[in-house]
Coordinates of C-alpha atoms in Angstrom, one line a residue:
M1 CA 112.5 49.6 49.8
E2 CA 112.7 50.0 46.5
R3 CA 111.5 46.8 44.7
S4 CA 113.4 45.9 41.6
E5 CA 111.8 44.7 38.0
E6 CA 112.7 41.1 38.6
Y7 CA 111.0 41.3 42.0
I8 CA 108.0 42.8 40.7
K9 CA 107.5 40.1 38.1
N10 CA 108.4 37.6 40.8
E11 CA 105.7 38.9 43.0
R12 CA 103.5 38.9 39.7
K13 CA 103.6 35.1 39.3
Q14 CA 102.8 34.2 42.9
E15 CA 99.6 31.4 42.7
W16 CA 97.4 33.8 44.1
R17 CA 97.8 36.3 41.6
V18 CA 98.2 33.7 38.6
E19 CA 94.6 32.6 39.8
L20 CA 93.3 36.2 40.1
Q21 CA 94.3 36.7 36.2
K22 CA 92.7 33.6 35.4
K23 CA 89.6 33.5 37.4
T24 CA 88.1 36.9 35.0
K25 CA 88.8 36.8 31.1
A26 CA 90.3 40.3 29.9
K27 CA 87.0 41.5 27.7
D28 CA 85.0 41.1 31.1
R29 CA 86.9 43.6 33.0
M30 CA 87.3 45.8 29.9
A31 CA 83.2 45.5 30.1
I32 CA 83.2 47.1 33.9
E33 CA 82.7 50.5 33.8
R34 CA 84.8 52.8 35.8
V35 CA 84.0 53.3 39.5
E36 CA 82.4 57.2 40.3
M37 CA 83.9 58.6 43.5
H38 CA 80.7 59.5 45.9
E39 CA 80.5 63.3 46.9
M40 CA 78.2 65.3 49.5
A41 CA 76.1 67.4 47.6
P42 CA 77.1 70.8 47.2
E43 CA 74.4 72.7 48.8
E44 CA 75.4 70.7 51.6
R45 CA 79.2 70.6 51.9
I46 CA 79.7 74.5 51.3
K47 CA 77.6 75.1 55.2
S48 CA 81.2 73.8 56.8
Q49 CA 84.9 74.2 56.1
R50 CA 85.4 70.1 58.2
V51 CA 82.9 68.4 55.9
E52 CA 84.7 66.3 53.3
V53 CA 83.5 66.6 49.9
N54 CA 84.4 63.0 48.9
I55 CA 83.0 60.3 50.4
G56 CA 84.8 57.2 49.1
L57 CA 83.7 53.9 48.0
S58 CA 82.6 51.0 49.8
K59 CA 84.5 47.6 49.0
E60 CA 81.9 46.0 47.1
E61 CA 82.7 49.2 44.3
A62 CA 86.6 49.4 45.2
M63 CA 86.6 44.9 44.7
L64 CA 84.8 45.4 41.3
E65 CA 87.0 48.6 40.4
A66 CA 90.0 46.8 40.7
T67 CA 88.9 44.2 38.3
R68 CA 89.4 46.5 35.7
C69 CA 93.1 45.9 36.6
M70 CA 94.6 44.0 33.8
D71 CA 97.7 42.9 36.1
C72 CA 100.4 44.0 33.3
V73 CA 103.4 42.3 32.5
N74 CA 105.0 45.9 32.2
P75 CA 102.8 47.2 34.3
T76 CA 103.7 51.5 33.0
C77 CA 101.7 53.1 35.8
M78 CA 104.5 52.3 38.4
E79 CA 106.4 54.3 36.5
G80 CA 104.1 57.1 36.8
C81 CA 104.3 57.1 40.0
P82 CA 106.9 59.0 42.1
V83 CA 107.1 56.9 45.3
S84 CA 107.4 53.9 43.4
I85 CA 104.4 52.0 45.2
N86 CA 104.0 48.1 43.7
I87 CA 100.4 49.5 42.4
P88 CA 99.2 46.1 40.6
K89 CA 100.2 44.3 44.2
F90 CA 98.2 47.1 45.9
I91 CA 94.8 47.0 43.6
K92 CA 95.1 42.6 42.9
N93 CA 94.7 42.9 46.8
I94 CA 91.5 44.5 47.1
E95 CA 90.5 42.4 44.3
R96 CA 90.6 39.4 46.4
G97 CA 89.2 41.1 49.3
D98 CA 92.8 41.4 51.3
I99 CA 92.2 45.0 51.8
L100 CA 94.5 45.0 55.0
G101 CA 97.1 43.5 53.2
A102 CA 96.6 46.4 50.5
A103 CA 97.1 49.1 52.6
A104 CA 100.2 46.7 53.5
V105 CA 101.6 47.2 50.5
L106 CA 101.5 51.0 50.3
K107 CA 103.1 51.5 53.3
E108 CA 106.6 49.2 51.7
T109 CA 106.9 52.7 49.7
S110 CA 104.6 55.6 50.7
A111 CA 104.8 57.0 54.3
L112 CA 101.2 59.0 53.4
P113 CA 99.0 56.6 51.6
A114 CA 95.8 58.3 53.3
V115 CA 97.1 61.2 52.1
C116 CA 98.3 60.8 48.7
G117 CA 94.6 58.8 47.7
R118 CA 92.7 62.3 48.1
V119 CA 94.9 65.0 47.0
C120 CA 97.6 63.5 45.1
P121 CA 96.9 64.2 40.8
Q122 CA 97.1 60.8 39.6
E123 CA 95.3 61.8 36.7
A124 CA 98.9 63.3 35.4
Q125 CA 101.3 60.8 36.9
C126 CA 100.1 56.5 37.6
E127 CA 96.6 57.0 35.8
A128 CA 98.1 58.6 33.0
R129 CA 100.6 55.8 32.0
C130 CA 97.5 53.2 32.7
F131 CA 97.3 50.4 30.2
Y132 CA 93.4 51.7 29.5
V133 CA 94.7 55.4 28.4
E134 CA 97.8 54.0 26.6
K135 CA 96.5 51.4 24.6
L136 CA 93.2 51.4 24.5
N137 CA 92.0 54.8 25.2
L138 CA 89.6 54.2 27.9
K139 CA 89.3 55.8 31.3
S140 CA 92.3 54.2 33.8
V141 CA 91.8 52.3 36.6
A142 CA 90.8 54.8 39.5
I143 CA 94.4 53.8 41.1
G144 CA 93.4 57.0 43.6
H145 CA 90.7 56.3 44.4
L146 CA 91.5 52.9 45.4
E147 CA 95.1 54.3 47.1
R148 CA 92.6 56.2 49.3
F149 CA 90.0 53.2 49.9
A150 CA 92.7 50.7 50.8
A151 CA 94.4 53.4 53.6
D152 CA 91.2 54.3 54.7
F153 CA 89.8 51.1 55.4
E154 CA 92.7 50.3 57.8
R155 CA 92.3 53.3 59.8
E156 CA 89.1 52.8 60.4
S157 CA 89.3 48.9 60.8
G158 CA 92.0 50.0 63.7
V159 CA 94.2 46.9 63.0
I160 CA 97.6 49.4 61.7
S161 CA 100.5 47.9 60.4
V162 CA 103.8 49.0 61.1
P163 CA 106.1 48.9 58.5
E164 CA 109.0 46.1 58.9
L165 CA 112.1 48.1 60.3
A166 CA 116.0 47.4 60.1
E167 CA 117.9 47.2 63.7
P168 CA 118.8 50.2 65.1
N169 CA 122.4 51.5 63.6
G170 CA 122.3 54.5 66.3
V171 CA 122.9 57.1 63.8
K172 CA 120.7 60.4 64.8
V173 CA 119.7 62.3 61.5
A174 CA 117.2 65.5 61.5
V175 CA 114.7 66.3 59.5
I176 CA 113.6 70.2 58.6
G177 CA 109.9 70.5 58.7
S178 CA 107.5 68.4 58.6
G179 CA 105.3 68.4 55.2
P180 CA 105.0 65.7 53.1
S181 CA 109.2 66.2 51.6
G182 CA 110.0 65.8 55.4
L183 CA 107.5 63.1 56.6
S184 CA 108.5 60.5 53.4
F185 CA 112.2 60.9 53.9
A186 CA 111.4 60.2 57.8
G187 CA 109.8 57.1 57.2
D188 CA 112.6 55.4 55.1
M189 CA 115.0 56.7 57.1
A190 CA 113.4 55.0 60.2
K191 CA 112.6 51.6 58.2
S192 CA 116.7 51.9 57.5
G193 CA 117.1 52.0 61.3
Y194 CA 118.4 55.2 62.1
D195 CA 117.4 57.2 64.8
V196 CA 114.9 60.3 63.6
T197 CA 114.4 63.6 64.4
V198 CA 111.8 65.9 62.7
F199 CA 112.4 69.8 64.2
E200 CA 108.8 71.3 63.1
A201 CA 108.9 75.6 63.3
L202 CA 104.6 75.5 64.0
H203 CA 103.1 74.0 66.6
E204 CA 101.1 71.6 64.7
I205 CA 102.8 68.6 62.4
G206 CA 102.0 67.9 58.9
G207 CA 103.2 71.2 57.3
V208 CA 101.5 72.6 54.2
L209 CA 99.2 69.1 54.9
K210 CA 97.6 71.0 58.1
Y211 CA 98.1 75.0 57.5
G212 CA 97.7 74.9 53.2
I213 CA 95.1 72.0 52.8
P214 CA 91.7 72.7 53.4
E215 CA 89.9 69.6 55.5
F216 CA 87.3 69.3 52.9
R217 CA 89.9 68.2 51.3
L218 CA 91.5 66.2 53.4
P219 CA 90.7 66.1 56.8
N220 CA 93.4 67.0 59.5
A221 CA 92.4 63.5 61.2
V222 CA 93.4 61.8 58.5
V223 CA 96.7 63.0 58.8
D224 CA 96.8 62.8 62.4
V225 CA 97.1 59.0 61.5
E226 CA 99.6 58.4 59.3
I227 CA 102.0 60.7 61.8
E228 CA 101.1 58.5 64.7
N229 CA 102.4 55.5 62.7
L230 CA 105.8 57.6 62.2
R231 CA 106.0 58.0 65.4
K232 CA 104.8 54.2 65.9
M233 CA 108.3 53.9 63.1
G234 CA 110.4 55.9 66.1
V235 CA 110.1 58.7 64.4
K236 CA 110.6 61.3 66.9
F237 CA 108.8 65.2 66.3
I238 CA 109.8 68.4 68.1
T239 CA 107.5 71.5 67.4
N240 CA 107.7 75.1 67.9
Y241 CA 111.3 74.8 66.7
I242 CA 112.4 76.9 64.2
V243 CA 116.1 75.2 62.6
G244 CA 117.9 78.7 61.9
Q245 CA 116.6 80.2 64.8
T246 CA 115.9 78.0 67.3
A247 CA 119.0 76.2 67.1
S248 CA 121.4 76.4 64.2
L249 CA 122.9 73.3 62.2
D250 CA 126.3 73.2 64.2
D251 CA 124.4 73.3 67.2
L252 CA 122.7 70.1 66.2
K253 CA 125.9 68.8 65.1
K254 CA 126.9 69.1 68.7
E255 CA 124.0 67.1 69.9
G256 CA 124.9 64.1 68.0
F257 CA 123.1 64.9 64.3
K258 CA 125.3 63.3 61.3
A259 CA 122.9 64.4 58.6
F260 CA 120.3 66.9 57.8
Y261 CA 117.2 66.6 55.3
V262 CA 115.7 70.5 54.8
G263 CA 112.4 70.1 53.7
S264 CA 111.3 73.7 54.8
G265 CA 109.0 74.3 51.7
A266 CA 108.3 77.4 49.7
G267 CA 105.9 79.2 52.3
L268 CA 107.5 82.8 51.5
P269 CA 103.7 84.2 49.4
R270 CA 103.9 86.5 46.6
F271 CA 102.2 89.5 45.5
M272 CA 101.7 91.5 41.7
N273 CA 102.9 94.4 43.0
I274 CA 100.4 96.4 41.5
P275 CA 99.2 100.0 43.0
G276 CA 96.7 99.9 46.4
E277 CA 97.7 95.9 47.2
N278 CA 98.4 97.5 50.7
S279 CA 95.0 98.0 51.3
N280 CA 93.6 96.2 54.0
G281 CA 91.2 93.4 52.9
I282 CA 94.4 91.8 50.5
M283 CA 96.1 89.0 52.1
S284 CA 98.4 86.1 50.7
S285 CA 96.6 82.8 50.0
N286 CA 99.2 81.8 52.8
E287 CA 98.0 84.0 55.9
Y288 CA 93.9 83.2 54.2
L289 CA 94.5 79.3 54.2
T290 CA 96.6 78.6 57.8
R291 CA 94.7 81.3 59.7
V292 CA 91.8 79.0 58.9
N293 CA 92.9 75.5 58.7
L294 CA 95.5 75.5 61.7
M295 CA 94.4 78.3 64.1
G296 CA 90.0 78.4 63.5
A297 CA 90.0 81.9 62.7
D298 CA 87.2 80.3 60.6
S299 CA 85.4 80.6 64.1
E300 CA 83.4 83.4 64.8
E301 CA 85.1 82.9 68.4
S302 CA 88.3 82.8 67.5
D303 CA 89.9 85.7 69.3
T304 CA 91.4 86.5 65.2
P305 CA 88.6 85.9 63.4
I306 CA 89.2 85.8 59.1
L307 CA 88.2 88.7 57.2
R308 CA 84.9 88.1 55.5
G309 CA 83.4 89.9 52.6
K310 CA 79.9 90.0 50.6
N311 CA 82.1 89.6 47.7
V312 CA 85.7 88.0 47.5
V313 CA 88.1 87.6 44.7
V314 CA 91.0 84.9 44.6
V315 CA 93.7 85.7 42.2
G316 CA 95.4 82.9 40.3
G317 CA 94.4 79.2 38.8
G318 CA 96.2 76.8 40.7
N319 CA 95.1 74.2 43.9
T320 CA 95.6 77.3 46.1
A321 CA 94.1 79.4 44.5
M322 CA 90.8 76.4 44.0
D323 CA 91.1 76.0 48.0
S324 CA 91.0 79.9 48.9
V325 CA 88.0 80.3 47.0
R326 CA 86.5 77.7 48.1
T327 CA 87.2 78.1 51.8
A328 CA 85.7 81.8 50.9
K329 CA 82.4 80.3 50.1
R330 CA 82.0 78.1 53.0
L331 CA 82.4 81.7 55.0
G332 CA 80.1 83.1 53.7
A333 CA 80.8 84.9 50.6
E334 CA 77.8 85.5 48.2
R335 CA 80.2 85.7 45.3
A336 CA 83.8 83.9 45.3
M337 CA 85.4 84.6 42.2
I338 CA 88.5 83.2 40.3
V339 CA 90.2 86.1 39.0
Y340 CA 93.0 83.8 36.2
R341 CA 94.8 85.8 33.8
R342 CA 94.9 82.8 31.3
S343 CA 92.3 80.5 29.9
E344 CA 90.5 77.5 32.0
E345 CA 92.4 75.1 29.9
E346 CA 95.6 76.8 31.2
M347 CA 94.6 76.2 34.6
P348 CA 97.1 74.4 36.9
A349 CA 94.6 73.4 39.1
R350 CA 93.1 70.0 39.3
L351 CA 90.1 69.3 37.1
E352 CA 88.5 68.0 40.2
E353 CA 88.9 70.6 41.8
V354 CA 87.5 73.3 39.2
H355 CA 84.9 70.7 38.9
H356 CA 83.6 71.0 42.6
A357 CA 84.6 74.6 42.5
K358 CA 82.1 75.3 39.9
Q359 CA 79.5 73.0 41.4
E360 CA 79.7 75.4 44.5
G361 CA 78.6 78.2 42.7
I362 CA 82.2 79.6 42.2
E363 CA 82.5 81.8 39.3
F364 CA 85.3 82.2 37.1
L365 CA 86.4 85.1 35.1
T366 CA 89.1 83.9 33.1
L367 CA 91.7 86.0 30.5
T368 CA 91.6 88.5 33.2
N369 CA 93.9 90.2 35.5
P370 CA 93.9 92.9 38.2
I371 CA 96.0 96.2 37.3
E372 CA 94.7 98.2 40.3
Y373 CA 92.6 97.4 43.6
I374 CA 90.8 100.5 44.9
A375 CA 89.9 101.3 48.7
D376 CA 87.5 103.3 50.7
D377 CA 87.8 106.1 53.0
N378 CA 88.8 103.3 55.8
H379 CA 91.9 102.4 53.4
R380 CA 89.4 99.0 52.7
V381 CA 89.6 97.3 49.1
S382 CA 86.4 98.0 47.7
Q383 CA 86.8 97.1 44.3
I384 CA 89.5 95.7 41.8
K385 CA 90.4 97.9 38.1
V386 CA 90.6 94.5 36.0
Q387 CA 92.1 93.9 32.4
K388 CA 91.0 91.2 29.7
M389 CA 93.7 89.6 28.1
E390 CA 94.3 87.5 24.7
L391 CA 96.6 84.1 24.3
G392 CA 99.6 84.6 22.6
E393 CA 102.3 82.2 21.8
P394 CA 103.8 80.1 24.7
D395 CA 106.0 81.0 26.5
A396 CA 108.9 79.0 28.7
S397 CA 106.2 76.8 31.0
G398 CA 104.7 75.9 27.9
R399 CA 101.4 77.8 28.4
R400 CA 100.1 80.0 26.0
R401 CA 101.2 84.2 26.9
P402 CA 98.6 86.1 28.3
I403 CA 99.0 89.9 26.8
P404 CA 96.4 92.3 28.0
M405 CA 93.9 93.9 25.3
E406 CA 93.9 97.9 25.2
G407 CA 90.8 99.0 26.2
S408 CA 89.3 96.4 28.1
E409 CA 89.4 97.9 31.6
Y410 CA 86.7 97.3 34.3
T411 CA 85.8 97.1 37.9
I412 CA 84.6 94.3 40.0
D413 CA 83.5 95.1 43.6
A414 CA 85.3 92.9 46.0
T415 CA 86.2 93.7 50.1
V416 CA 88.3 91.0 50.4
V417 CA 91.0 89.8 47.8
V418 CA 93.5 86.2 47.9
V419 CA 96.2 86.7 46.0
A420 CA 97.7 83.0 45.4
V421 CA 99.4 83.8 42.2
G422 CA 102.7 81.7 43.6
V423 CA 105.1 81.3 46.4
S424 CA 108.9 81.8 47.4
P425 CA 111.1 79.4 49.3
N426 CA 111.5 80.0 52.6
P427 CA 114.9 81.6 53.1
L428 CA 115.8 80.8 56.7
I429 CA 117.9 77.5 55.7
P430 CA 119.6 79.1 52.8
N431 CA 120.7 82.5 54.6
S432 CA 121.7 80.7 58.0
V433 CA 124.2 77.8 56.7
E434 CA 127.1 78.9 55.1
G435 CA 128.7 77.2 52.4
L436 CA 124.8 76.2 51.1
E437 CA 124.8 77.1 47.7
V438 CA 121.3 78.8 46.7
S439 CA 119.9 79.5 43.2
K440 CA 119.1 82.9 42.3
W441 CA 115.3 82.0 42.8
G442 CA 116.1 81.2 46.9
T443 CA 116.2 77.5 46.0
I444 CA 118.9 74.8 47.4
E445 CA 121.0 73.6 44.7
V446 CA 120.9 69.7 45.0
V447 CA 122.9 67.0 42.8
K448 CA 119.6 66.3 40.8
D449 CA 119.5 62.3 41.3
K450 CA 120.9 62.2 44.8
M451 CA 119.2 65.2 46.3
Q452 CA 122.6 66.1 48.0
S453 CA 123.2 69.6 48.7
S454 CA 126.9 71.4 48.5
I455 CA 127.3 70.1 51.9
P456 CA 127.9 67.0 51.6
E457 CA 125.7 66.1 55.1
V458 CA 123.0 68.4 53.9
F459 CA 120.2 67.1 51.8
A460 CA 117.4 68.8 50.7
G461 CA 114.0 68.1 48.4
G462 CA 110.2 68.8 48.0
D463 CA 109.4 73.5 47.4
I464 CA 112.5 74.1 49.4
V465 CA 114.6 72.6 46.2
R466 CA 111.6 72.5 43.3
G467 CA 109.9 76.0 44.2
G468 CA 106.8 74.7 44.0
A469 CA 105.7 71.6 43.3
T470 CA 102.6 68.6 44.7
V471 CA 102.9 66.9 47.7
I472 CA 103.3 63.5 45.8
L473 CA 106.7 65.2 44.0
A474 CA 107.9 66.1 47.5
M475 CA 107.7 62.7 48.8
G476 CA 109.4 61.3 45.7
D477 CA 112.1 63.6 46.9
G478 CA 112.1 62.5 50.1
R479 CA 112.0 59.0 49.2
K480 CA 115.0 59.9 47.1
A481 CA 117.0 61.8 49.7
A482 CA 116.7 59.1 52.4
A483 CA 118.2 56.4 50.0
N484 CA 121.0 58.4 48.7
M485 CA 122.0 59.6 52.5
D486 CA 121.5 56.0 53.9
V487 CA 124.4 55.0 51.3
Y488 CA 126.7 58.3 52.2
L489 CA 126.0 57.5 55.9
K490 CA 127.2 53.9 55.2
E491 CA 130.2 54.8 53.9
K492 CA 131.2 57.4 56.1
Y493 CA 129.8 56.0 59.5
L494 CA 129.0 52.3 59.3
S495 CA 131.2 51.0 57.0
K496 CA 134.4 52.0 59.0
K497 CA 132.4 51.2 62.3
V498 CA 133.4 55.0 63.0
E499 CA 132.5 55.7 67.0
L500 CA 129.4 57.5 66.9

C-alpha cells in the first residue's frame, strides 16, 4: 500500500499528531539522550547459540525515545527506507502509548517488521537520513530499536493484526524462494487480492532468515510469527519443492499460475582457489551456518555434528563472517579469529556486529590474507599461511585496494576454517528457464524500476538479481516487483476479464 506525499502530509495534520507536536518543545526533544539497547552480558551469551544478544527496550524507554522525533514536515528518514515505512507515524503512535497502532503502521508496508528491527542496517539507511544527523550532527532517533519494540510488543500481547486485504481476484501467482524478498512480495500481492503460493526448496520457511542468520541475532520464533501472519493473509507455503527440478515453470503454468516472482537468492558459496583449500576442516560459511542454524548441528547429539576446533579462523569481513566467527566462539573455540584483507574501516559488516564480536573476545587480524592452507598427515587443516597487506588506491567498490607486502608471510594455527568471502546466485532457475536473460555473473537481468525479466510474466529480486544484498534491500525489491506485477496482471487479465 504505497503512500503519496500528500497522504503523508495530511496524516501529519491529524488532531492527535498536532497535539503531540505542541506537547513538547523542540529544544526539550533535542535534550533527550538517545536510548541505548540493552544487551545480554558477553560472558553469558557466548554460552549458547540460542540466546539473543539484544534484549530490547521497555515501554517507558521506547516512549521517551519516540519523543525525540521531531515529526518533520518533510520526513527525510522515509527516503532512506527501501520499503517506505511511514516512520513518523509509527513513532508518534509509540510516543502517545498506542504501541499496537504503531505495529499496524509498520505492517502497512513491511511484511517483516520484527526481523527488520533486528537485522537491517538502519544506521546506513533511515537513521542516516534523520533530521538529527543531517541538520544537527547529533545521534539519530533510534528508528530500528523502536521498530523492533513495536513488533515485539504486538507479538507478546497476543493481539496480532492482519493488514487490510483486497477482495480475492482469483489470479494465481507463484513465489520461488521464501527468503525476505519472496516473503515481502507475497505479503504485498496477498494484500492486493492475489492467490499466492510460495515454493521453498528447504524443509523450513524463511530462507536466509532461518539458515543464514544465527538465533543470537534473529530468533527463529520471531521469524515464525511473521510467517504465520502471512498465512493468515492467505499466503500458502509449500516446502521441499525445488522449482526447476521438482517441477518447471511450464508445469506450474499448467496448474494455473499466471506469473512468477523469483527470489531464490545467492546460495552458491565462493572460495579463494588457493593451495590446500580442499583439506578437511575447511568449509563455506553457507555450510557452516546452515548446518548449525537449520539442522541443529551445534548439538552434541546431532547425527551430523559440526566440526569444532580450538583455533577457528573465519576469512572475510561482512556480516556473514561475523555470524560465523561468533558461532565458532559459542561452539567452544578458544581462539576465534577474523582474517580480513582490508582494514577494519573497510569492513562491510555492521558496526554493531563488529562491536558485539569484540565484546565476545573475537580476534581481528586485519590487512591479512590467506595464501595457502597446510594440512596434517590426515589431510586435516592445521595451519594457514597468510600474508600482510597494505592499502593502495580505491578499486571499483570504492574501497582502497589491498596490496600484498613482500616477505610478510607467516602461519596461524587453525583446525577449522570458514570461508565467508561472498556468494554467487543460485543457478537453478537461470539454467532451467529458456529465454531468461542472465548476466555474466549469473544474476537474472531485470528492468530496474519494474523488476521484470526478459520473460514478461517472470519478475525477480533480491540476491538472484543483485548478487548479494541486505535483507531490507531484498524486501524493497519484492515490494517493487509486487507493485509492477499487479499492473501487468491487471492489464493482461483483470481489466479485460480474461478467463482464468
